[in-house]
Short mmCIF file of C-alpha atoms in Angstrom, two decimals:
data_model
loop_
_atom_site.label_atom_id
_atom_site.label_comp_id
_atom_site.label_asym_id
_atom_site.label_seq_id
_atom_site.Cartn_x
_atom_site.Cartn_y
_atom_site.Cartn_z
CA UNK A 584 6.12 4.65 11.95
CA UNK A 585 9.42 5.44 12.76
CA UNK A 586 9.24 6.07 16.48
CA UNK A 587 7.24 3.30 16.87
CA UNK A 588 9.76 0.98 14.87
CA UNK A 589 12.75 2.18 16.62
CA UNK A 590 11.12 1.94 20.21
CA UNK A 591 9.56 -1.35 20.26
CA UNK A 592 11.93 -4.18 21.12
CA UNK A 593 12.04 -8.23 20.86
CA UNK A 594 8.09 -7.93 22.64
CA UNK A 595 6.44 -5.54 21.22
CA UNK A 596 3.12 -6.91 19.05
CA UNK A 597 3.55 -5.83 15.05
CA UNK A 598 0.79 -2.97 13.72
CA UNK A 599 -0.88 -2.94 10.69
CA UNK A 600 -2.37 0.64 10.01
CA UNK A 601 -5.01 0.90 7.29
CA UNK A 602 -5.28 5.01 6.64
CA UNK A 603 -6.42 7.15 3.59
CA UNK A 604 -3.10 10.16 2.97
CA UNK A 605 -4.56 13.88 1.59
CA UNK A 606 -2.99 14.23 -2.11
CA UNK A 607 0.76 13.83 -2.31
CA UNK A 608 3.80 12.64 -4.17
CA UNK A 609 6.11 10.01 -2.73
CA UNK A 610 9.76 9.72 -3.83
CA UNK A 611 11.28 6.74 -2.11
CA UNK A 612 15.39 6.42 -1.79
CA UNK A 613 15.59 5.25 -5.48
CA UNK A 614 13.60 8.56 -6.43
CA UNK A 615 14.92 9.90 -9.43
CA UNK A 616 13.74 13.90 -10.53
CA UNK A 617 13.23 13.05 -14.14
CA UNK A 618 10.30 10.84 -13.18
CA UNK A 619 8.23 13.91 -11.56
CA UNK A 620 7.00 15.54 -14.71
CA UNK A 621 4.89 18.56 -13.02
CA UNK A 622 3.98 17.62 -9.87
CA UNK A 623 2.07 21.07 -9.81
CA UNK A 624 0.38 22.28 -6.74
CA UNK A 625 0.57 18.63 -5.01
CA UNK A 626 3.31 18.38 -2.20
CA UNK A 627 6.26 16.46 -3.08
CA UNK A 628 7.41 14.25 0.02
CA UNK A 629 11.07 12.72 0.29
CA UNK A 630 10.46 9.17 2.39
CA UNK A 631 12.68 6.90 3.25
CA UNK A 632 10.95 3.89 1.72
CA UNK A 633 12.13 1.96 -1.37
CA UNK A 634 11.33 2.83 -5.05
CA UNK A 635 10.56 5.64 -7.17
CA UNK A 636 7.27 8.26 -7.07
CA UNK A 637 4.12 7.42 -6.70
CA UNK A 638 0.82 9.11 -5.36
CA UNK A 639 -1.36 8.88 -2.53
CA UNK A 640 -4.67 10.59 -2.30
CA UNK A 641 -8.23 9.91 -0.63
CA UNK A 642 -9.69 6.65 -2.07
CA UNK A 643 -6.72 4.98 -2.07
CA UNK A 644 -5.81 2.52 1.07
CA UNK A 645 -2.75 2.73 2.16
CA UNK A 646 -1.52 -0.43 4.63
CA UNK A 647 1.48 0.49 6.72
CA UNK A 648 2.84 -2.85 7.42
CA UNK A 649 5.41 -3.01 11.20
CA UNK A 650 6.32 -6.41 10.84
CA UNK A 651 9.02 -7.99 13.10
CA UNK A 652 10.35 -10.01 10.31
CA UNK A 653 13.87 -10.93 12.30
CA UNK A 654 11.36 -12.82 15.03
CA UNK A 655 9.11 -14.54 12.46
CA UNK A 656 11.93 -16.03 10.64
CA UNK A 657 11.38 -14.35 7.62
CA UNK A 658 13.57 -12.44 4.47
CA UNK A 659 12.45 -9.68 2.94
CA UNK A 660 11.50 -11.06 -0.19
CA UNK A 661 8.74 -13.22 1.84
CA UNK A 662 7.01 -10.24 3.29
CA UNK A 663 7.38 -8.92 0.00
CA UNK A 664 5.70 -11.96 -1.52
CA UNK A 665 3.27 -12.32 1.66
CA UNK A 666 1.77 -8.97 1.16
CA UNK A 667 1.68 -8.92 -2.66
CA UNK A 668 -0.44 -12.14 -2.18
CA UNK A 669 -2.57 -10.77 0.50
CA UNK A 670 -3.66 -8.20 -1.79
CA UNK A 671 -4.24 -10.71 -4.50
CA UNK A 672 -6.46 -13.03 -2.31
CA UNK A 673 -8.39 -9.39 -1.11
CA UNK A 674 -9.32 -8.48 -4.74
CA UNK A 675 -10.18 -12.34 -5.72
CA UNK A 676 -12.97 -11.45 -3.23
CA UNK A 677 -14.58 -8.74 -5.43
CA UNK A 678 -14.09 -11.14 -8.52
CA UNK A 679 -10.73 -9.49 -9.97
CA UNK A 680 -7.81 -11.62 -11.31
CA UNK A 681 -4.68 -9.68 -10.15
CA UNK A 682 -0.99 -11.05 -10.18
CA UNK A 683 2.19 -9.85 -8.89
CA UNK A 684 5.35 -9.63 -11.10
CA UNK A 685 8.92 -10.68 -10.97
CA UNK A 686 10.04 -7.79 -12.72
CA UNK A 687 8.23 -4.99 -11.14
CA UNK A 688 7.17 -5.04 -7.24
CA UNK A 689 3.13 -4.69 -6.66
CA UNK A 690 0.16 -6.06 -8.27
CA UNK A 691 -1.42 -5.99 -11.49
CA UNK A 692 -4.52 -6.36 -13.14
CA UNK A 693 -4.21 -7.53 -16.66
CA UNK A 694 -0.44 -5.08 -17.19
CA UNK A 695 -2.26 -1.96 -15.30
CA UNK A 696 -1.18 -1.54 -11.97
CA UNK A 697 -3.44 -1.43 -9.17
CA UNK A 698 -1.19 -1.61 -6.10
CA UNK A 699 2.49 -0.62 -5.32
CA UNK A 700 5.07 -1.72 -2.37
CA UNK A 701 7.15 0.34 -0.29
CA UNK A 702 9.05 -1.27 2.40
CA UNK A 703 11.90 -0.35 4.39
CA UNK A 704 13.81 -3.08 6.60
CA UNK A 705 15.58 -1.12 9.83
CA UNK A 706 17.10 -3.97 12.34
CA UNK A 707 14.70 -6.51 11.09
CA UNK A 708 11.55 -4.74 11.13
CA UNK A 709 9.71 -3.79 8.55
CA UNK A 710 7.58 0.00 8.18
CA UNK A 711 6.18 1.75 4.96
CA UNK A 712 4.32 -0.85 3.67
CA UNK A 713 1.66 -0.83 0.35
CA UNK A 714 -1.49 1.05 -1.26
CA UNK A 715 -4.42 -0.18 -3.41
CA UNK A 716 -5.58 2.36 -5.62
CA UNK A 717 -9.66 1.55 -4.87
CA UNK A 718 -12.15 4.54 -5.91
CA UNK A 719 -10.06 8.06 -6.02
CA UNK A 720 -8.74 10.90 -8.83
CA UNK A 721 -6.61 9.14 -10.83
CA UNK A 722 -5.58 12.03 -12.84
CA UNK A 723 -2.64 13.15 -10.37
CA UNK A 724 -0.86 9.89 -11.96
CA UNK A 725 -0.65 11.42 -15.37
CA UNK A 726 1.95 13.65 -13.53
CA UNK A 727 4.69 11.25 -12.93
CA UNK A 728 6.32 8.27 -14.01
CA UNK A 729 4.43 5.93 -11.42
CA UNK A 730 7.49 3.97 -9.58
CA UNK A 731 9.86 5.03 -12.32
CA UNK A 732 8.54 3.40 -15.58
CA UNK A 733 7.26 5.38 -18.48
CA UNK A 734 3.40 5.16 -19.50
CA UNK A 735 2.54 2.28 -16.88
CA UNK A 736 -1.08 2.02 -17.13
CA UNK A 737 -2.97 2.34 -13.24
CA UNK A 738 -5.89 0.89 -12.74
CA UNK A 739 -8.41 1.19 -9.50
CA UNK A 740 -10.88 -1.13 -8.42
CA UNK A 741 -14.10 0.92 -9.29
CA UNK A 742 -12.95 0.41 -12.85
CA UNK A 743 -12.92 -3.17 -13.42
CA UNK A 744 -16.69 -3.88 -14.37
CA UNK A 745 -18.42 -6.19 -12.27
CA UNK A 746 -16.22 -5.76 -9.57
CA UNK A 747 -18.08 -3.70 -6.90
CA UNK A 748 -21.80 -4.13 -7.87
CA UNK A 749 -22.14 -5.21 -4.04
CA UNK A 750 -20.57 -2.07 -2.59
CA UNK A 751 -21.70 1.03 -3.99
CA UNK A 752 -21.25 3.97 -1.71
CA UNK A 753 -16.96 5.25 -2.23
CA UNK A 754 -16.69 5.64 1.90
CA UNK A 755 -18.19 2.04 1.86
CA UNK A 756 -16.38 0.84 -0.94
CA UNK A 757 -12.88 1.40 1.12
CA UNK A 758 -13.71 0.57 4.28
CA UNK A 759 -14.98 -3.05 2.96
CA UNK A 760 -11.83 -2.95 1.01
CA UNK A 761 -9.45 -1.97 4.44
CA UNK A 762 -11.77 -4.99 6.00
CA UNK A 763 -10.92 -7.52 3.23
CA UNK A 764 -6.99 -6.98 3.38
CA UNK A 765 -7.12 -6.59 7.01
CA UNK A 766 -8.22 -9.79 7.04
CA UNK A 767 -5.87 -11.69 4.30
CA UNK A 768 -3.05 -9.72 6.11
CA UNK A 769 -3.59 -11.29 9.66
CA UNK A 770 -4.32 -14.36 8.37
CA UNK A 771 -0.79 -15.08 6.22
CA UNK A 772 1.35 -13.77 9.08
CA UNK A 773 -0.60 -16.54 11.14
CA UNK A 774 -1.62 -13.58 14.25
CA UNK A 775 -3.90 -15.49 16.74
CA UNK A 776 -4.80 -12.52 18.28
CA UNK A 777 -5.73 -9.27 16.74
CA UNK A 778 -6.92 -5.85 18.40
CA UNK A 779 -8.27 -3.08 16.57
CA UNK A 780 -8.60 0.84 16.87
CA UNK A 781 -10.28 3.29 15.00
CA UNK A 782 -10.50 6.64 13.97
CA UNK A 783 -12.67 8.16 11.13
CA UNK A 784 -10.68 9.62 8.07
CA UNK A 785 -11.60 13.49 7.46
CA UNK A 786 -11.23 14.15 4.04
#
């Protein structure tokens, strides 16, 4: 993410990377200690991203999001608000009522969390990006203070009943998931052309 976002200039296309991370803690620049209450045998990672601690493990998408903003025209509490409703629109698909919050970055289901932001801005361009916590271990959360507040509920998608009686299978679960957002993503930032690359996530 970095290389790429300090080597591309005023023509280089934006990239949207869907991935899956192995289990780890996240402090962003805001990170304070206090909120990692025993992080245990799970890595802790120092980024460079906004916010607090979170956690990323398999069966939870993770969107890196390399967004000329500067070119588009755009601040960055529209790609803020972009995304958040991109990820809205995605679970709408699956039947879920999710919001976003003035107060607190991400989206919510009901006043459980079930995705978090993570941007960085670096001469107009955006990196870092979001996650959507969709069919994983959620007890690695009970470890922290997710993004810095005190018993905030999470909540995934293969939780909310009725919400994936289409998609059964976990692997198929996020790659439908990655397909949906993919989707709401390219559409809001308006890309006519989109070109896609693969490679299979080894747990």
């Amino acid at each position: 993410m970095k290389s790429f976002t300090d080597t591309r200039d005023e023509t280089s296309p934006d990239e949207i990377w869907l991935l899956q991370h192995p289990p780890v803690f996240t402090q962003g620049q805001a990170g304070k200690p206090e909120h990692l209450l025993f992080p245990g045998d799970i890595p802790v990672v120092q980024v460079d991203r906004g916010g607090q601690v979170t956690y990323h493990g398999p069966g939870q998408l993770v969107a890196y999001v390399m967004i000329d903003i500067k070119r588009r025209g755009m601040g960055p509490r529209a790609l803020v608000s972009l995304i958040e409703q991109s990820i809205i629109d995605a679970l709408s698909l699956y039947g879920v009522k999710a919001r976003a919050r003035k107060d607190a970055p991400g989206v919510y289901v009901g006043e459980a969390k079930i995705a978090s932001l993570g941007l960085r801005i670096r001469k107009g361009k955006s990196f870092h990006g979001l996650s959507i916590n969709v069919d994983m271990d959620m007890a690695p959360f009970s470890r922290i203070n997710p993004c810095g507040y005190q018993g905030m509920e999470i909540i995934q998608l293969s939780q909310i009943d009725g919400a994936c009686t289409k998609v059964i299978d976990d692997t198929l679960l996020i790659d439908d998931v990655a397909d949906k957002l993919l989707t709401q993503l390219t559409t809001a930032f308006g890309y006519e052309t989109v070109s896609l690359y693969h490679e299979p996530f080894n747990k």
